[in-house]
Short mmCIF file of C-alpha atoms in Angstrom, two decimals:
data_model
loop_
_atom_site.label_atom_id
_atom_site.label_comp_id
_atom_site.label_asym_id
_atom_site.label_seq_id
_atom_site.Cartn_x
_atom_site.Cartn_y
_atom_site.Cartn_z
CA UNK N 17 0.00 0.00 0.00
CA UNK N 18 1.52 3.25 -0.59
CA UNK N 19 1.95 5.63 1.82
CA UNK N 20 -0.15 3.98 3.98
CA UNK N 21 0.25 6.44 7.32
CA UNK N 22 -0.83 9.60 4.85
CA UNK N 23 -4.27 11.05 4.72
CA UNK N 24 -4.14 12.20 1.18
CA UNK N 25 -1.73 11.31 -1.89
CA UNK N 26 -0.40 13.05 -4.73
CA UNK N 27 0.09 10.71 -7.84
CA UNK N 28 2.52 11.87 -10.80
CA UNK N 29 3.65 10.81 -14.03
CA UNK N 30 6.86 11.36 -16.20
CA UNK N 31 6.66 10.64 -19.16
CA UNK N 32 10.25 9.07 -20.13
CA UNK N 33 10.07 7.70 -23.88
CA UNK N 34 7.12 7.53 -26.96
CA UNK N 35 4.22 9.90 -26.39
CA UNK N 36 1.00 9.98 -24.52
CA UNK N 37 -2.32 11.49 -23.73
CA UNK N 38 -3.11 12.07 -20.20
CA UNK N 39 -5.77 13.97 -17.61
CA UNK N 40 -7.90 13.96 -15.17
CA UNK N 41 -10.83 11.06 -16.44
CA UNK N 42 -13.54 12.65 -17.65
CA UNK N 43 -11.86 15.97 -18.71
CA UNK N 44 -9.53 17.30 -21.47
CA UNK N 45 -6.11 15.96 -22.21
CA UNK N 46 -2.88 16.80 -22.67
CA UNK N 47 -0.03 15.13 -25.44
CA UNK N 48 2.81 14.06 -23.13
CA UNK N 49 6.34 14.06 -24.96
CA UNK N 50 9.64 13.11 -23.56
CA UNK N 51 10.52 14.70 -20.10
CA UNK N 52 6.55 15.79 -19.59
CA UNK N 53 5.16 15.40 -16.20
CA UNK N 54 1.69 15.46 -15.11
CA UNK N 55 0.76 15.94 -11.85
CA UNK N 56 -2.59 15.47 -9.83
CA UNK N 57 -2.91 17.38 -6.50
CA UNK N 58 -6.08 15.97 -5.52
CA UNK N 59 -5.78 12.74 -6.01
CA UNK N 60 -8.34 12.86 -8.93
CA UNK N 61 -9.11 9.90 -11.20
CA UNK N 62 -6.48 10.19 -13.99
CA UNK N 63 -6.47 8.88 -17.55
CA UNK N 64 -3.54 7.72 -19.64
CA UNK N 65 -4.45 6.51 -22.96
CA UNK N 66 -2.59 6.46 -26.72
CA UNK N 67 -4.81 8.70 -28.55
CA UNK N 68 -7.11 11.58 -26.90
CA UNK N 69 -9.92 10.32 -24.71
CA UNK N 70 -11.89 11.40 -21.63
CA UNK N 71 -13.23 7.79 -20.78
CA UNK N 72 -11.22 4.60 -19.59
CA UNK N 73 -11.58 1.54 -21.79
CA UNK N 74 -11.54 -2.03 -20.87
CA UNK N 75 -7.78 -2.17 -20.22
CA UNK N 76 -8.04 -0.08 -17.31
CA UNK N 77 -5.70 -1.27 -14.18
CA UNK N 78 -7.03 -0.24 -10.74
CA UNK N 79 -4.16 -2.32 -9.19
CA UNK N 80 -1.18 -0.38 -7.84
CA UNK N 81 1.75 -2.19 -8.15
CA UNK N 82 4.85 -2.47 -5.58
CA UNK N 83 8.00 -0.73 -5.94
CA UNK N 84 10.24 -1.30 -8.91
CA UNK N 85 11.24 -3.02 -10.51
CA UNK N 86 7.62 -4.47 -10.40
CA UNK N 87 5.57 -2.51 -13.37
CA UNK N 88 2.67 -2.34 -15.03
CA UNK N 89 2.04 -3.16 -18.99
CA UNK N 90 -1.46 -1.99 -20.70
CA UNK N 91 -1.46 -3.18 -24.19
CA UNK N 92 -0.84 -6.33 -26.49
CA UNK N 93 2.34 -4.50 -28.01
CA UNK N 94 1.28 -2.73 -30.98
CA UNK N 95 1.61 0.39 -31.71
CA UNK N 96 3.60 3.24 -30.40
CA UNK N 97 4.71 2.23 -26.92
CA UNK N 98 4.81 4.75 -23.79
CA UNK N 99 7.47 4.64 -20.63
CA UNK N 100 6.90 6.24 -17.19
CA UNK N 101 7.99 6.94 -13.75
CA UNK N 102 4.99 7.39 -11.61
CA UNK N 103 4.63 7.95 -8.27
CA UNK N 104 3.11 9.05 -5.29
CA UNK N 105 3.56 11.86 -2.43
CA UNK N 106 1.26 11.74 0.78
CA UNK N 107 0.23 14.45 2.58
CA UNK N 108 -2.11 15.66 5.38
CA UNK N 109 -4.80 17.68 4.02
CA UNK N 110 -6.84 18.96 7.81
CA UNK N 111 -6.61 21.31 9.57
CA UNK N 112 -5.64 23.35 6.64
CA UNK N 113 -3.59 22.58 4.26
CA UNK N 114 -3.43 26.19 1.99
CA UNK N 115 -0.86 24.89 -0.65
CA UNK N 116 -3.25 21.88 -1.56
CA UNK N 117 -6.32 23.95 -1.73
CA UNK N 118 -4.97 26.14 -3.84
CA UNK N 119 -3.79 23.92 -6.58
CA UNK N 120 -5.64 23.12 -9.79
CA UNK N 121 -7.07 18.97 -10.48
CA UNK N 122 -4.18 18.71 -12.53
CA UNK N 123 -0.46 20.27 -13.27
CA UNK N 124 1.01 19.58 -16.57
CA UNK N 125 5.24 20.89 -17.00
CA UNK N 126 6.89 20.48 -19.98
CA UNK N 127 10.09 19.58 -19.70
CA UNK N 128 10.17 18.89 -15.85
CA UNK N 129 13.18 16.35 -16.38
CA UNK N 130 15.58 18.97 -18.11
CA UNK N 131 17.34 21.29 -16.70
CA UNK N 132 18.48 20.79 -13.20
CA UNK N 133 16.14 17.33 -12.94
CA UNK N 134 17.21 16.09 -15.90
CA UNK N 135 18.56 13.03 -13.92
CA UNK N 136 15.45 12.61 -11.40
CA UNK N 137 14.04 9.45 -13.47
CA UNK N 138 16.69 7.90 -14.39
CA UNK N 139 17.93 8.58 -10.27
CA UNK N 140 14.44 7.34 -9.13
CA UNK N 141 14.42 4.27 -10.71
CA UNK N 142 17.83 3.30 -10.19
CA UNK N 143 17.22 4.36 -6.23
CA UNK N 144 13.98 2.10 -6.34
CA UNK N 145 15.62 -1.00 -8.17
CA UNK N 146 18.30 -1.40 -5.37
CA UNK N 147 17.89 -2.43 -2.02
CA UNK N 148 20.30 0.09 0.23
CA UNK N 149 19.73 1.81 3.56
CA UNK N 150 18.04 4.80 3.62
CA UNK N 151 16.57 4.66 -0.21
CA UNK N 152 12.78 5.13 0.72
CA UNK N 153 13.73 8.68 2.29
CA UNK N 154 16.30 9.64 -1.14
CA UNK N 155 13.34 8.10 -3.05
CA UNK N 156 10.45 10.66 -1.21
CA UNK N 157 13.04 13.52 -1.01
CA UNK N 158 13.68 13.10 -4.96
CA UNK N 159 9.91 13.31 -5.37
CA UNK N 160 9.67 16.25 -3.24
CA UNK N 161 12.10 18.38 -5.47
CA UNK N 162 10.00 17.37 -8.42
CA UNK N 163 6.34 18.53 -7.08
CA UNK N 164 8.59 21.62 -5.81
CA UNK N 165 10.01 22.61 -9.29
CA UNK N 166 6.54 22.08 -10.60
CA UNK N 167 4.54 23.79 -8.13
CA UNK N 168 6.58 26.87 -8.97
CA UNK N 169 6.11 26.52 -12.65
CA UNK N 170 2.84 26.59 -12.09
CA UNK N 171 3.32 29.38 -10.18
CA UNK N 172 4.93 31.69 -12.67
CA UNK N 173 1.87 30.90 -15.19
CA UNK N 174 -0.46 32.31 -12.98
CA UNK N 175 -1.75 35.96 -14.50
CA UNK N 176 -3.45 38.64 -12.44
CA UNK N 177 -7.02 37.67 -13.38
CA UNK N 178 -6.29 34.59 -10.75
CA UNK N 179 -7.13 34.18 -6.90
CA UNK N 180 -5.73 31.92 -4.66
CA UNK N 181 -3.54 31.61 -1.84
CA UNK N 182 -0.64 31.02 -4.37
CA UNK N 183 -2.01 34.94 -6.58
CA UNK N 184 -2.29 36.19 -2.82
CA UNK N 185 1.66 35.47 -1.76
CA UNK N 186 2.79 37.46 -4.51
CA UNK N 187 0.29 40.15 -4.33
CA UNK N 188 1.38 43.63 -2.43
CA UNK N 189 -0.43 43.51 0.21
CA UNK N 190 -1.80 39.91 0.49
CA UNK N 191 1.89 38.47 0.48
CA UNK N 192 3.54 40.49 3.14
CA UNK N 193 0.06 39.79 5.58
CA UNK N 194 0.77 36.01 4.98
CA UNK N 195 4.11 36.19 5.70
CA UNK N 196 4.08 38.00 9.28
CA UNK N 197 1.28 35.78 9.62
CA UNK N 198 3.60 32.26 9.04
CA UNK N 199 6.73 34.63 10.76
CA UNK N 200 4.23 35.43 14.19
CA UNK N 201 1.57 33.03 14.72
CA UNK N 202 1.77 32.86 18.11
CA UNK N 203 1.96 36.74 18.18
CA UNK N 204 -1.57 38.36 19.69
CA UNK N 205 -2.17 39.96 16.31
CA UNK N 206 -5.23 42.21 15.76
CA UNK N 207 -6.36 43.41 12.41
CA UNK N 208 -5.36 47.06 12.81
CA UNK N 209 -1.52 45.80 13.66
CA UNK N 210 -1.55 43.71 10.78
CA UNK N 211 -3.04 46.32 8.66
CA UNK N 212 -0.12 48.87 9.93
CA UNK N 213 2.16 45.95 9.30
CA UNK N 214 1.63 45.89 5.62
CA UNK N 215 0.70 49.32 5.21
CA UNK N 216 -2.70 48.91 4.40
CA UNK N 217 -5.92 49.80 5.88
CA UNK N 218 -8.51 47.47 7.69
CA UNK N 219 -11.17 47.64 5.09
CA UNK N 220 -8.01 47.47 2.13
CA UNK N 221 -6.54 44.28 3.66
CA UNK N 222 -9.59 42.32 4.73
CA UNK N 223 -11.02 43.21 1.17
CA UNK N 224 -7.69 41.92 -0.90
CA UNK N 225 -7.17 39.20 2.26
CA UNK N 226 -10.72 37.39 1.51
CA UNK N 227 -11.13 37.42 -2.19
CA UNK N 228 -7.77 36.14 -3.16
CA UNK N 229 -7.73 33.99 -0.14
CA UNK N 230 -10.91 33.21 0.48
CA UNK N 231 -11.34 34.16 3.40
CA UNK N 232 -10.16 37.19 6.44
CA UNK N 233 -6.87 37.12 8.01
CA UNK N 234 -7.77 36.16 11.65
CA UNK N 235 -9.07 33.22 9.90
CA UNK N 236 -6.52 32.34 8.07
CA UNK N 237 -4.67 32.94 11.18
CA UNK N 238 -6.41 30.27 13.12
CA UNK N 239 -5.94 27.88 10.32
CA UNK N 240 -2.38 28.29 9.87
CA UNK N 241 -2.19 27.92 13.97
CA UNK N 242 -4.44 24.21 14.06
CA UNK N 243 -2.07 23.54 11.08
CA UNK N 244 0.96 24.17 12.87
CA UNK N 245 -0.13 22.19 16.10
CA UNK N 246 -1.02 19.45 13.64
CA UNK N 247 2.47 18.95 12.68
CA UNK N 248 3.72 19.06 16.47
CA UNK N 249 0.95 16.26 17.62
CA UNK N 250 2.33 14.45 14.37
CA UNK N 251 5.58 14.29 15.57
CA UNK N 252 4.51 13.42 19.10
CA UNK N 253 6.10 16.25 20.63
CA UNK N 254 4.81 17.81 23.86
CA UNK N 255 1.36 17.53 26.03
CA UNK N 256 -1.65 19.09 23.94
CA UNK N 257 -1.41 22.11 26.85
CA UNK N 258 1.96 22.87 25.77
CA UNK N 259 1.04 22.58 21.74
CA UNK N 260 -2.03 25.00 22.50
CA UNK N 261 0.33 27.57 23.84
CA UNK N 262 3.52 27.07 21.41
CA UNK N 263 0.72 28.00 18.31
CA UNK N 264 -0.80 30.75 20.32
CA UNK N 265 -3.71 29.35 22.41
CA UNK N 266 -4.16 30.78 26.04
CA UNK N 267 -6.04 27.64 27.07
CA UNK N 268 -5.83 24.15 25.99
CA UNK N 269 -9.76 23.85 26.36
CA UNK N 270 -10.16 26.27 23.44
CA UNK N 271 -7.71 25.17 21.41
CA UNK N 272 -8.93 21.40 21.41
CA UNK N 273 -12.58 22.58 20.55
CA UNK N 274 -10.75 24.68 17.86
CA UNK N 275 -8.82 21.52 16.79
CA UNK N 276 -12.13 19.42 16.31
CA UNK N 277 -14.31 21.80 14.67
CA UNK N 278 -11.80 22.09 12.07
CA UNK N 279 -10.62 18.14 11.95
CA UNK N 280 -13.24 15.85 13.68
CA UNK N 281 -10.72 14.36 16.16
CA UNK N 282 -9.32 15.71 19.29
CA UNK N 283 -5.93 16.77 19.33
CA UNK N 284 -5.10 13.13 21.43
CA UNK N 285 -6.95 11.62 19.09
CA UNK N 286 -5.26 12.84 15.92
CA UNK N 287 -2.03 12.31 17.72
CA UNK N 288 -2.60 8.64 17.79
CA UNK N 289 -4.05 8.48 14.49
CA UNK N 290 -1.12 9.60 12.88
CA UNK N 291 1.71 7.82 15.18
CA UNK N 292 0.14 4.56 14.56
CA UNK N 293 -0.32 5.21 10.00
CA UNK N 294 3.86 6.17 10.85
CA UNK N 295 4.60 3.07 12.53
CA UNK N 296 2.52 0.84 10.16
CA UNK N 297 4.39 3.02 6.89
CA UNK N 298 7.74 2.16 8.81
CA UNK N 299 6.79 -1.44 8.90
CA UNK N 300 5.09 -2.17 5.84
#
């Protein structure tokens, strides 16, 4: 099973010889050449087929299979034939997770194995095929660098038209606001220091704030604070009282009512939850 102690995975494709149509199922495609990788943030149903399509035929594999060198082969050999190196990151996606959410189904980069990655498949595969200490975490910290690279290709595409937490970090007031935000959250921030922080006035920021973001910055704030505490109870680090005060929480009774609105489980509860999916992902 892959990833098994992860709430949410990321699958990719890179496309390493022939050609190939791929998307999410159900939606438009894109020609893959050479070097292309496709990307799918959300886990979505994706399609890989020869020629353009939006529906799966009766080849379709729902299997996953284990680690190379094991692979999977969808045809009876004729034709052009299609290599890849797919994969799969996991991630958490509660509390709040604002990089996910503000990522399209899919992310298609040309070229994503040129440059400085020109070696990543032919590193990944010869990573997975051998057998050596410490290759799952060289394997995970390869993929990492690739959804990276892409993420800021994507990035760079975006025009002004666009909202999102990923428009709002490079926006002139929006950015700057996130980023005391992620600097200070366990600072007592009100709105009018945050608006004197970015220069901006209350009405300006919380304006700019909610319709690239989505919502106002005292929200956000308590998002990116569950978040944080997320990733301490993760690691198993500290009593819940001392998680609710290192993210900015004067009482742990709030912040565990805060912590279950926003993910169902109480903060012990999410603790174990993810301690035990890391020991079974360590073991399996």
């Amino acid at each position: 099973r892959a990833h098994p102690g992860a709430e949410h995975l990321i699958s990719y494709h890179i496309l390493t010889s022939g050609s190939c149509w791929a998307g999410v199922a159900g939606e438009e495609q894109v020609l893959l050449q050479p070097g292309d990788a496709i990307v799918f943030p959300h886990g979505s149903a994706n399609l890989l087929s020869s020629t353009p399509s939006r529906a799966a035929n009766s080849e379709t594999i729902a299997a996953t299979p284990a680690r190379y060198p094991n692979s999977i082969k969808i045809g009876k050999g004729a034709g052009t034939k299609a290599t890849f190196v797919c994969g799969f990151l996991g991630c958490d996606v509660r509390p709040y997770n604002p990089l996910l959410s503000a990522l399209p189904t899919q992310l298609f980069v040309h070229g994503v194995a040129g440059d400085w990655l020109t070696e990543f498949p032919r590193q990944v595969v010869a990573e997975s095929a051998e057998t050596r200490p410490g290759s799952e975490t060289m394997l995970t910290r390869m993929a990492e660098l690739m959804f990276v690279e892409v993420v800021r290709r994507y990035v760079a595409s975006l025009g002004t038209h666009q909202y999102g937490w990923l428009r709002g970090l490079g926006d002139s007031i929006v950015g700057p606001a996130l980023r005391a935000l992620h600097e200070q959250p366990t600072r007592r921030w009100s709105l009018q220091e945050l608006a004197q922080t970015v220069g901006a006035s209350r009405t300006v920021l919380v304006q700019r704030f909610s319709t690239l973001i989505g919502f106002p910055p005292m929200q956000y704030l308590t998002n990116w604070r569950l978040q944080l505490a997320a990733d301490h109870l993760a690691r198993g680090a500290g009593k819940v009282a001392v998680i609710a005060e290192r993210v900015g929480y004067d009482s742990e009774a709030a912040f565990s009512r805060a912590f279950k609105r926003a993910t169902g489980l109480s903060p012990s509860a999410w603790r174990t939850a993810r301690l035990e999916g890391a020991g079974q992902s360590a073991g399996g």
